[in-house]
mmCIF file of C-alpha atoms and ligand atoms in Angstrom:
data_model
loop_
_atom_site.group_PDB
_atom_site.id
_atom_site.type_symbol
_atom_site.label_atom_id
_atom_site.label_comp_id
_atom_site.label_asym_id
_atom_site.label_seq_id
_atom_site.Cartn_x
_atom_site.Cartn_y
_atom_site.Cartn_z
ATOM 1 C CA MET A 1 21.869 -14.031 -10.508
ATOM 2 C CA SER A 2 20.884 -16.484 -13.252
ATOM 3 C CA GLU A 3 20.764 -15.419 -16.880
ATOM 4 C CA PHE A 4 17.569 -13.563 -17.722
ATOM 5 C CA ARG A 5 15.740 -15.151 -20.659
ATOM 6 C CA ILE A 6 12.299 -14.651 -22.147
ATOM 7 C CA THR A 7 10.999 -17.488 -24.335
ATOM 8 C CA GLY A 8 7.737 -18.146 -26.149
ATOM 9 C CA ARG A 9 6.413 -19.650 -22.919
ATOM 10 C CA ALA A 10 7.105 -16.588 -20.792
ATOM 11 C CA LYS A 11 4.649 -15.765 -18.012
ATOM 12 C CA LEU A 12 3.395 -12.216 -18.510
ATOM 13 C CA ALA A 13 2.078 -9.488 -16.229
ATOM 14 C CA GLY A 14 2.272 -5.699 -16.048
ATOM 15 C CA VAL A 15 1.106 -2.509 -14.404
ATOM 16 C CA ILE A 16 -1.775 -0.510 -15.871
ATOM 17 C CA GLY A 17 -1.652 3.200 -15.092
ATOM 18 C CA HIS A 18 -2.030 6.662 -16.610
ATOM 19 C CA PRO A 19 0.628 7.895 -16.408
ATOM 20 C CA VAL A 20 2.715 4.829 -15.647
ATOM 21 C CA THR A 21 6.230 6.132 -16.320
ATOM 22 C CA HIS A 22 7.041 6.664 -12.620
ATOM 23 C CA SER A 23 6.008 3.187 -11.492
ATOM 24 C CA LEU A 24 8.750 1.216 -9.755
ATOM 25 C CA SER A 25 6.851 -2.053 -10.258
ATOM 26 C CA PRO A 26 8.478 -3.042 -13.608
ATOM 27 C CA VAL A 27 11.953 -2.630 -12.107
ATOM 28 C CA LEU A 28 11.021 -4.583 -8.988
ATOM 29 C CA HIS A 29 9.218 -7.514 -10.646
ATOM 30 C CA ASN A 30 11.844 -7.926 -13.379
ATOM 31 C CA TYR A 31 14.570 -7.862 -10.706
ATOM 32 C CA TRP A 32 12.790 -10.678 -8.843
ATOM 33 C CA LEU A 33 12.150 -12.611 -12.104
ATOM 34 C CA ALA A 34 15.844 -12.473 -12.951
ATOM 35 C CA ARG A 35 16.885 -13.439 -9.436
ATOM 36 C CA HIS A 36 14.583 -16.450 -9.432
ATOM 37 C CA GLY A 37 15.532 -17.409 -13.015
ATOM 38 C CA ILE A 38 11.849 -17.323 -14.025
ATOM 39 C CA ASP A 39 10.890 -17.198 -17.701
ATOM 40 C CA GLY A 40 8.630 -14.155 -17.485
ATOM 41 C CA ALA A 41 8.249 -10.432 -18.023
ATOM 42 C CA TYR A 42 6.454 -7.528 -16.331
ATOM 43 C CA VAL A 43 5.759 -4.467 -18.464
ATOM 44 C CA PRO A 44 4.398 -0.907 -18.027
ATOM 45 C CA LEU A 45 1.005 -0.441 -19.687
ATOM 46 C CA SER A 46 -0.076 3.155 -20.260
ATOM 47 C CA VAL A 47 -3.860 3.044 -20.618
ATOM 48 C CA ALA A 48 -6.207 6.049 -20.721
ATOM 49 C CA PRO A 49 -9.260 5.807 -18.401
ATOM 50 C CA ASP A 50 -11.776 5.242 -21.229
ATOM 51 C CA ALA A 51 -9.706 2.338 -22.596
ATOM 52 C CA PHE A 52 -9.326 0.434 -19.313
ATOM 53 C CA VAL A 53 -11.909 -2.296 -19.967
ATOM 54 C CA THR A 54 -10.675 -2.862 -23.536
ATOM 55 C CA ALA A 55 -7.097 -3.090 -22.272
ATOM 56 C CA VAL A 56 -7.927 -5.627 -19.542
ATOM 57 C CA LYS A 57 -9.875 -7.821 -21.977
ATOM 58 C CA GLY A 58 -7.005 -7.533 -24.458
ATOM 59 C CA LEU A 59 -4.432 -8.606 -21.876
ATOM 60 C CA GLN A 60 -6.653 -11.508 -20.842
ATOM 61 C CA VAL A 61 -6.997 -12.882 -24.399
ATOM 62 C CA SER A 62 -3.266 -12.318 -25.004
ATOM 63 C CA GLY A 63 -2.331 -14.757 -22.271
ATOM 64 C CA PHE A 64 -1.342 -12.304 -19.533
ATOM 65 C CA ARG A 65 -1.686 -13.768 -16.057
ATOM 66 C CA GLY A 66 -2.833 -10.498 -14.577
ATOM 67 C CA ALA A 67 -1.765 -6.974 -13.742
ATOM 68 C CA ASN A 68 -1.250 -4.388 -11.079
ATOM 69 C CA VAL A 69 -3.483 -1.389 -11.372
ATOM 70 C CA THR A 70 -2.531 2.098 -10.293
ATOM 71 C CA ILE A 71 -3.888 5.650 -10.503
ATOM 72 C CA PRO A 72 -6.464 6.415 -11.938
ATOM 73 C CA HIS A 73 -7.824 2.895 -12.439
ATOM 74 C CA LYS A 74 -8.251 1.425 -8.931
ATOM 75 C CA GLU A 75 -12.030 1.866 -8.811
ATOM 76 C CA ALA A 76 -12.425 0.606 -12.413
ATOM 77 C CA ALA A 77 -10.365 -2.452 -11.447
ATOM 78 C CA PHE A 78 -12.742 -3.075 -8.568
ATOM 79 C CA ALA A 79 -15.682 -2.893 -10.989
ATOM 80 C CA ILE A 80 -14.183 -5.246 -13.578
ATOM 81 C CA ALA A 81 -13.215 -7.989 -11.111
ATOM 82 C CA ASP A 82 -15.594 -10.970 -10.936
ATOM 83 C CA GLU A 83 -14.369 -11.848 -7.441
ATOM 84 C CA VAL A 84 -12.979 -9.393 -4.896
ATOM 85 C CA ASP A 85 -11.146 -10.167 -1.628
ATOM 86 C CA PRO A 86 -12.938 -9.004 1.550
ATOM 87 C CA MET A 87 -10.405 -6.305 2.447
ATOM 88 C CA ALA A 88 -10.462 -4.885 -1.120
ATOM 89 C CA ARG A 89 -14.257 -4.891 -0.989
ATOM 90 C CA ILE A 90 -14.230 -2.899 2.237
ATOM 91 C CA ALA A 91 -11.551 -0.518 0.947
ATOM 92 C CA GLY A 92 -13.476 -0.171 -2.349
ATOM 93 C CA SER A 93 -10.299 -0.378 -4.389
ATOM 94 C CA VAL A 94 -8.300 -3.054 -6.215
ATOM 95 C CA ASN A 95 -4.612 -2.865 -7.161
ATOM 96 C CA THR A 96 -3.958 -6.490 -8.190
ATOM 97 C CA LEU A 97 -5.842 -8.435 -10.855
ATOM 98 C CA VAL A 98 -5.294 -12.144 -11.449
ATOM 99 C CA PHE A 99 -6.702 -13.655 -14.657
ATOM 100 C CA ARG A 100 -7.617 -17.227 -13.785
ATOM 101 C CA GLU A 101 -7.595 -20.034 -16.349
ATOM 102 C CA ASP A 102 -11.379 -20.401 -16.060
ATOM 103 C CA GLY A 103 -11.784 -16.783 -17.214
ATOM 104 C CA VAL A 104 -12.569 -15.352 -13.783
ATOM 105 C CA ILE A 105 -10.855 -12.045 -12.919
ATOM 106 C CA HIS A 106 -9.849 -11.968 -9.260
ATOM 107 C CA GLY A 107 -9.199 -8.623 -7.579
ATOM 108 C CA SER A 108 -7.377 -7.804 -4.368
ATOM 109 C CA SER A 109 -5.916 -4.803 -2.617
ATOM 110 C CA THR A 110 -2.361 -5.400 -1.420
ATOM 111 C CA ASP A 111 -1.410 -1.890 -0.194
ATOM 112 C CA GLY A 112 -2.667 -2.472 3.345
ATOM 113 C CA PHE A 113 -1.079 -5.919 3.388
ATOM 114 C CA GLY A 114 2.202 -4.324 2.247
ATOM 115 C CA TYR A 115 1.999 -1.730 4.994
ATOM 116 C CA VAL A 116 1.448 -4.315 7.759
ATOM 117 C CA ALA A 117 4.002 -6.778 6.315
ATOM 118 C CA ASN A 118 6.579 -3.993 6.330
ATOM 119 C CA LEU A 119 5.928 -3.210 9.997
ATOM 120 C CA GLU A 120 6.341 -6.905 10.788
ATOM 121 C CA SER A 121 9.544 -7.185 8.801
ATOM 122 C CA ASP A 122 10.846 -4.178 10.741
ATOM 123 C CA GLY A 123 10.441 -6.361 13.840
ATOM 124 C CA ILE A 124 7.250 -4.720 15.121
ATOM 125 C CA ASP A 125 4.754 -7.054 16.821
ATOM 126 C CA VAL A 126 1.608 -5.704 15.173
ATOM 127 C CA ALA A 127 -0.878 -7.747 17.245
ATOM 128 C CA ALA A 128 0.743 -6.587 20.499
ATOM 129 C CA LEU A 129 0.758 -2.998 19.228
ATOM 130 C CA ALA A 130 -2.990 -3.157 18.472
ATOM 131 C CA SER A 131 -3.689 -4.054 22.096
ATOM 132 C CA ARG A 132 -1.615 -1.124 23.346
ATOM 133 C CA GLY A 133 -3.653 1.722 21.818
ATOM 134 C CA PRO A 134 -5.219 3.212 18.683
ATOM 135 C CA ALA A 135 -3.593 3.875 15.322
ATOM 136 C CA LEU A 136 -3.683 7.534 14.286
ATOM 137 C CA LEU A 137 -3.666 7.989 10.513
ATOM 138 C CA LEU A 138 -2.777 11.383 9.063
ATOM 139 C CA GLY A 139 -4.611 11.854 5.757
ATOM 140 C CA ALA A 140 -7.852 10.595 4.281
ATOM 141 C CA GLY A 141 -7.025 9.587 0.683
ATOM 142 C CA GLY A 142 -6.783 6.183 -0.960
ATOM 143 C CA ALA A 143 -3.651 5.184 0.972
ATOM 144 C CA ALA A 144 -5.307 5.965 4.323
ATOM 145 C CA ARG A 145 -8.321 3.892 3.295
ATOM 146 C CA SER A 146 -6.289 0.782 2.395
ATOM 147 C CA ILE A 147 -4.014 0.993 5.421
ATOM 148 C CA ALA A 148 -6.934 1.581 7.793
ATOM 149 C CA THR A 149 -8.732 -1.489 6.446
ATOM 150 C CA SER A 150 -5.739 -3.713 7.145
ATOM 151 C CA LEU A 151 -5.240 -2.174 10.588
ATOM 152 C CA LEU A 152 -8.917 -2.838 11.439
ATOM 153 C CA GLU A 153 -8.345 -6.445 10.367
ATOM 154 C CA LYS A 154 -5.442 -6.592 12.826
ATOM 155 C CA GLY A 155 -7.725 -5.368 15.628
ATOM 156 C CA PHE A 156 -6.686 -1.715 15.798
ATOM 157 C CA GLN A 157 -8.923 1.134 16.750
ATOM 158 C CA VAL A 158 -8.377 3.689 13.946
ATOM 159 C CA VAL A 159 -8.460 7.474 14.255
ATOM 160 C CA PHE A 160 -8.152 9.708 11.187
ATOM 161 C CA SER A 161 -6.936 13.272 11.133
ATOM 162 C CA ASN A 162 -6.967 15.247 7.909
ATOM 163 C CA ARG A 163 -6.458 18.880 6.858
ATOM 164 C CA THR A 164 -9.930 18.782 5.291
ATOM 165 C CA ALA A 165 -11.874 17.506 8.307
ATOM 166 C CA GLY A 166 -14.966 16.446 6.345
ATOM 167 C CA ARG A 167 -12.931 13.912 4.357
ATOM 168 C CA ALA A 168 -11.688 12.223 7.554
ATOM 169 C CA GLU A 169 -15.195 12.073 9.011
ATOM 170 C CA ARG A 170 -16.628 10.705 5.771
ATOM 171 C CA LEU A 171 -13.903 8.083 5.507
ATOM 172 C CA ALA A 172 -14.541 6.892 9.069
ATOM 173 C CA MET A 173 -18.271 6.607 8.352
ATOM 174 C CA GLU A 174 -17.824 4.868 4.998
ATOM 175 C CA LEU A 175 -15.380 2.296 6.350
ATOM 176 C CA ASP A 176 -17.640 1.676 9.324
ATOM 177 C CA ALA A 177 -20.611 0.994 7.021
ATOM 178 C CA ALA A 178 -18.565 -1.182 4.631
ATOM 179 C CA TRP A 179 -17.119 -3.226 7.503
ATOM 180 C CA ARG A 180 -20.546 -3.842 9.067
ATOM 181 C CA ARG A 181 -21.982 -4.843 5.686
ATOM 182 C CA TYR A 182 -19.250 -7.402 5.244
ATOM 183 C CA PHE A 183 -19.123 -8.661 8.834
ATOM 184 C CA PRO A 184 -22.708 -8.150 10.112
ATOM 185 C CA LYS A 185 -22.193 -10.548 13.017
ATOM 186 C CA GLY A 186 -18.689 -9.456 14.005
ATOM 187 C CA ASP A 187 -17.547 -6.718 16.375
ATOM 188 C CA ALA A 188 -18.195 -3.223 15.036
ATOM 189 C CA PRO A 189 -15.000 -1.499 13.911
ATOM 190 C CA ARG A 190 -13.741 1.321 16.092
ATOM 191 C CA LEU A 191 -13.308 4.333 13.820
ATOM 192 C CA SER A 192 -13.269 8.065 14.519
ATOM 193 C CA ALA A 193 -11.882 11.388 13.305
ATOM 194 C CA ILE A 194 -10.179 14.274 15.110
ATOM 195 C CA ALA A 195 -9.366 17.816 13.986
ATOM 196 C CA TRP A 196 -6.085 18.387 12.115
ATOM 197 C CA ASP A 197 -4.893 20.989 14.625
ATOM 198 C CA MET A 198 -5.574 18.618 17.541
ATOM 199 C CA TRP A 199 -3.661 15.447 16.743
ATOM 200 C CA GLU A 200 -0.258 16.511 18.085
ATOM 201 C CA GLU A 201 -1.801 17.020 21.523
ATOM 202 C CA ARG A 202 -3.634 13.714 21.418
ATOM 203 C CA LEU A 203 -0.618 11.412 20.995
ATOM 204 C CA GLY A 204 -0.413 10.292 24.624
ATOM 205 C CA ASP A 205 -2.360 7.045 24.250
ATOM 206 C CA VAL A 206 -1.643 6.438 20.535
ATOM 207 C CA ALA A 207 0.295 3.221 19.732
ATOM 208 C CA LEU A 208 0.891 3.733 16.001
ATOM 209 C CA LEU A 209 1.177 6.984 14.038
ATOM 210 C CA VAL A 210 1.043 6.772 10.235
ATOM 211 C CA ASN A 211 1.662 9.595 7.756
ATOM 212 C CA THR A 212 -0.349 8.752 4.627
ATOM 213 C CA THR A 213 -0.164 12.295 3.197
ATOM 214 C CA SER A 214 2.414 13.697 0.795
ATOM 215 C CA LEU A 215 3.856 15.914 3.543
ATOM 216 C CA GLY A 216 7.622 15.361 3.803
ATOM 217 C CA MET A 217 7.919 14.147 0.228
ATOM 218 C CA GLN A 218 10.750 15.524 -1.876
ATOM 219 C CA GLY A 219 9.148 17.882 -4.417
ATOM 220 C CA GLY A 220 5.824 17.730 -2.523
ATOM 221 C CA PRO A 221 3.812 20.444 -0.755
ATOM 222 C CA ALA A 222 6.034 20.572 2.380
ATOM 223 C CA PRO A 223 9.305 18.602 2.110
ATOM 224 C CA ASP A 224 10.558 19.814 5.525
ATOM 225 C CA TRP A 225 7.392 18.863 7.415
ATOM 226 C CA THR A 226 8.359 17.889 10.985
ATOM 227 C CA PRO A 227 5.405 17.794 13.374
ATOM 228 C CA LYS A 228 5.953 17.928 17.118
ATOM 229 C CA LEU A 229 5.777 14.560 18.826
ATOM 230 C CA GLY A 230 6.404 15.882 22.330
ATOM 231 C CA THR A 231 3.289 14.345 23.851
ATOM 232 C CA ALA A 232 4.022 10.841 22.477
ATOM 233 C CA SER A 233 4.533 7.935 24.832
ATOM 234 C CA SER A 234 7.959 6.300 24.569
ATOM 235 C CA HIS A 235 6.269 3.199 23.024
ATOM 236 C CA LEU A 236 4.827 5.061 20.025
ATOM 237 C CA VAL A 237 5.693 3.502 16.650
ATOM 238 C CA VAL A 238 5.979 6.147 13.917
ATOM 239 C CA SER A 239 5.634 5.250 10.255
ATOM 240 C CA ASP A 240 5.548 7.085 6.962
ATOM 241 C CA ILE A 241 4.431 5.935 3.535
ATOM 242 C CA VAL A 242 6.553 8.592 1.799
ATOM 243 C CA TYR A 243 9.697 6.891 0.426
ATOM 244 C CA VAL A 244 11.467 9.778 -1.339
ATOM 245 C CA PRO A 245 13.490 10.485 0.734
ATOM 246 C CA GLN A 246 13.626 7.074 2.404
ATOM 247 C CA GLU A 247 14.053 8.748 5.777
ATOM 248 C CA THR A 248 11.683 11.725 5.848
ATOM 249 C CA PRO A 249 12.357 14.629 8.269
ATOM 250 C CA PHE A 250 9.338 13.363 10.248
ATOM 251 C CA LEU A 251 10.865 9.880 10.708
ATOM 252 C CA LYS A 252 14.309 11.296 11.412
ATOM 253 C CA ALA A 253 12.958 13.508 14.217
ATOM 254 C CA ALA A 254 10.951 10.588 15.653
ATOM 255 C CA GLY A 255 14.062 8.383 15.635
ATOM 256 C CA GLU A 256 16.109 11.108 17.350
ATOM 257 C CA GLN A 257 13.429 11.221 20.038
ATOM 258 C CA GLY A 258 14.050 7.504 20.653
ATOM 259 C CA LEU A 259 10.820 6.289 19.017
ATOM 260 C CA THR A 260 10.612 3.166 16.831
ATOM 261 C CA THR A 261 10.218 4.116 13.161
ATOM 262 C CA SER A 262 9.276 2.369 9.919
ATOM 263 C CA GLY A 263 9.796 3.858 6.441
ATOM 264 C CA GLY A 264 7.686 3.829 3.285
ATOM 265 C CA LEU A 265 9.832 1.934 0.797
ATOM 266 C CA GLY A 266 9.163 -1.431 2.423
ATOM 267 C CA MET A 267 5.388 -1.038 1.971
ATOM 268 C CA LEU A 268 5.912 -0.562 -1.754
ATOM 269 C CA LEU A 269 8.108 -3.662 -1.943
ATOM 270 C CA HIS A 270 5.883 -5.890 0.207
ATOM 271 C CA GLN A 271 2.658 -4.926 -1.621
ATOM 272 C CA ALA A 272 4.170 -6.468 -4.773
ATOM 273 C CA ARG A 273 4.637 -9.943 -3.252
ATOM 274 C CA PRO A 274 1.077 -11.361 -3.565
ATOM 275 C CA GLY A 275 0.891 -10.466 -7.280
ATOM 276 C CA PHE A 276 4.306 -11.927 -8.003
ATOM 277 C CA ARG A 277 3.303 -15.172 -6.307
ATOM 278 C CA ALA A 278 0.005 -15.396 -8.220
ATOM 279 C CA TRP A 279 1.432 -14.596 -11.671
ATOM 280 C CA PHE A 280 4.889 -16.119 -11.550
ATOM 281 C CA GLY A 281 4.436 -18.898 -8.986
ATOM 282 C CA ALA A 282 7.256 -18.029 -6.592
ATOM 283 C CA GLU A 283 7.588 -16.507 -3.141
ATOM 284 C CA THR A 284 9.767 -13.425 -2.979
ATOM 285 C CA GLU A 285 11.578 -11.822 -0.140
ATOM 286 C CA VAL A 286 12.064 -8.173 0.604
ATOM 287 C CA ASP A 287 15.656 -8.701 1.674
ATOM 288 C CA GLU A 288 18.627 -6.354 1.892
ATOM 289 C CA ALA A 289 19.589 -7.006 -1.731
ATOM 290 C CA THR A 290 16.097 -6.026 -2.956
ATOM 291 C CA VAL A 291 16.078 -2.858 -0.860
ATOM 292 C CA ALA A 292 19.599 -1.944 -2.026
ATOM 293 C CA TYR A 293 18.693 -2.530 -5.682
ATOM 294 C CA ILE A 294 15.525 -0.414 -5.575
ATOM 295 C CA SER A 295 17.242 2.290 -3.490
ATOM 296 C CA ALA A 296 19.928 2.571 -6.175
ATOM 297 C CA VAL A 297 17.265 2.881 -8.875
ATOM 298 C CA LEU A 298 15.526 5.610 -6.860
ATOM 299 C CA SER A 299 18.703 7.580 -6.250
ATOM 300 C CA ASN A 300 19.554 7.541 -9.971
ATOM 301 C CA ARG A 301 16.247 9.098 -10.958
HETATM 302 P P1 LIG B 1 -3.681 9.180 -1.884
HETATM 303 O O1 LIG B 1 -4.843 8.547 -2.591
HETATM 304 O O2 LIG B 1 -2.351 8.823 -2.449
HETATM 305 O O3 LIG B 1 -3.721 8.952 -0.406
HETATM 306 P P2 LIG B 1 -4.870 11.867 -2.025
HETATM 307 O O4 LIG B 1 -6.248 11.350 -2.113
HETATM 308 O O5 LIG B 1 -4.466 12.951 -2.954
HETATM 309 O O6 LIG B 1 -3.762 10.744 -2.211
HETATM 310 O O7 LIG B 1 -4.607 12.316 -0.524
HETATM 311 C C1 LIG B 1 -3.521 13.083 -0.173
HETATM 312 C C2 LIG B 1 -3.599 13.395 1.339
HETATM 313 O O8 LIG B 1 -2.555 14.311 1.675
HETATM 314 C C3 LIG B 1 -4.912 14.053 1.722
HETATM 315 O O9 LIG B 1 -5.278 13.560 2.991
HETATM 316 C C4 LIG B 1 -4.527 15.535 1.781
HETATM 317 O O10 LIG B 1 -5.334 16.309 2.623
HETATM 318 P P3 LIG B 1 -6.693 17.009 2.066
HETATM 319 O O11 LIG B 1 -7.740 15.941 2.067
HETATM 320 O O12 LIG B 1 -6.978 18.088 3.047
HETATM 321 O O13 LIG B 1 -6.368 17.515 0.695
HETATM 322 C C5 LIG B 1 -3.127 15.428 2.326
HETATM 323 N N1 LIG B 1 -2.341 16.637 2.058
HETATM 324 C C6 LIG B 1 -1.776 17.003 0.885
HETATM 325 N N2 LIG B 1 -1.120 18.163 0.993
HETATM 326 C C7 LIG B 1 -1.266 18.574 2.305
HETATM 327 C C8 LIG B 1 -0.827 19.710 3.056
HETATM 328 N N3 LIG B 1 -0.093 20.666 2.507
HETATM 329 N N4 LIG B 1 -1.174 19.763 4.369
HETATM 330 C C9 LIG B 1 -1.926 18.796 4.934
HETATM 331 N N5 LIG B 1 -2.368 17.694 4.270
HETATM 332 C C10 LIG B 1 -2.055 17.583 2.972
#
């Protein structure tokens, strides 16, 4: 690794959140900056909700190239962006802001991209998977919304199942309306919702199962959560966005059943790549060294 140096010309970016102390993004971006020998820095920015606009304007006039945006600012980031990518517009949320030299603030949502890129880097042929059957998403929060949008873009039929059924139904309807508004001449998206106590029985034709809830997370509501996947076809791909632990009980059980699995850490690492490219001008790779570095950081927490 080359020597890490910050000069007066350093390229600057950061992550705006509240709280921001748990964000892995500063560790990840500064690791990549050092590895690429780039004169730059990426800093945590703790900004209260009512100060978000002031903070963004302040970063812009201070020469920052942009920022990631995390909870609770993703909707405010959408509102402040002058230009928003189609998938972020449909998802209604922005996690990456790029401050262009002409003053325009560009917003995008890279969570869904990160999710799909991680599947691909795990060797899964996402286009072929989409033709095999629907994706079943467990949960109906912000993560489900971003992932579903990217899966629709890849041609998947998307089914939501959520403990609070109304949220899943509403999400399916909202995404349907947003998609049609954006692509009035295209094919209508295929979105639906099923009851939370039904999804285990409905796995037979499902091609991709995604846990977007906090079930299985260390310190979360149910760390031992291990649903029954007995009705799954042998081709089912099982993925989880929880990354602490890196192999959740859910993924472990799926793997022991012979199913292909994909863990949550890679999504976090891949979603950072578009921002890094825009702010620091280099392509990054989520290679073994990156995964090992971030895993070590996580296990020392
Ligand atoms: P995010 O924006 O990160 O996706 P969120 O909006 O808080 O987070 O959503 C968390 C998801 O986990 C929700 O789908 C939630 O279900 P509800 O809508 O019914 O709250 C789900 N979830 C959390 N704890 C759960 C539990 N114990 N059992 C089932 N689902 C749970």
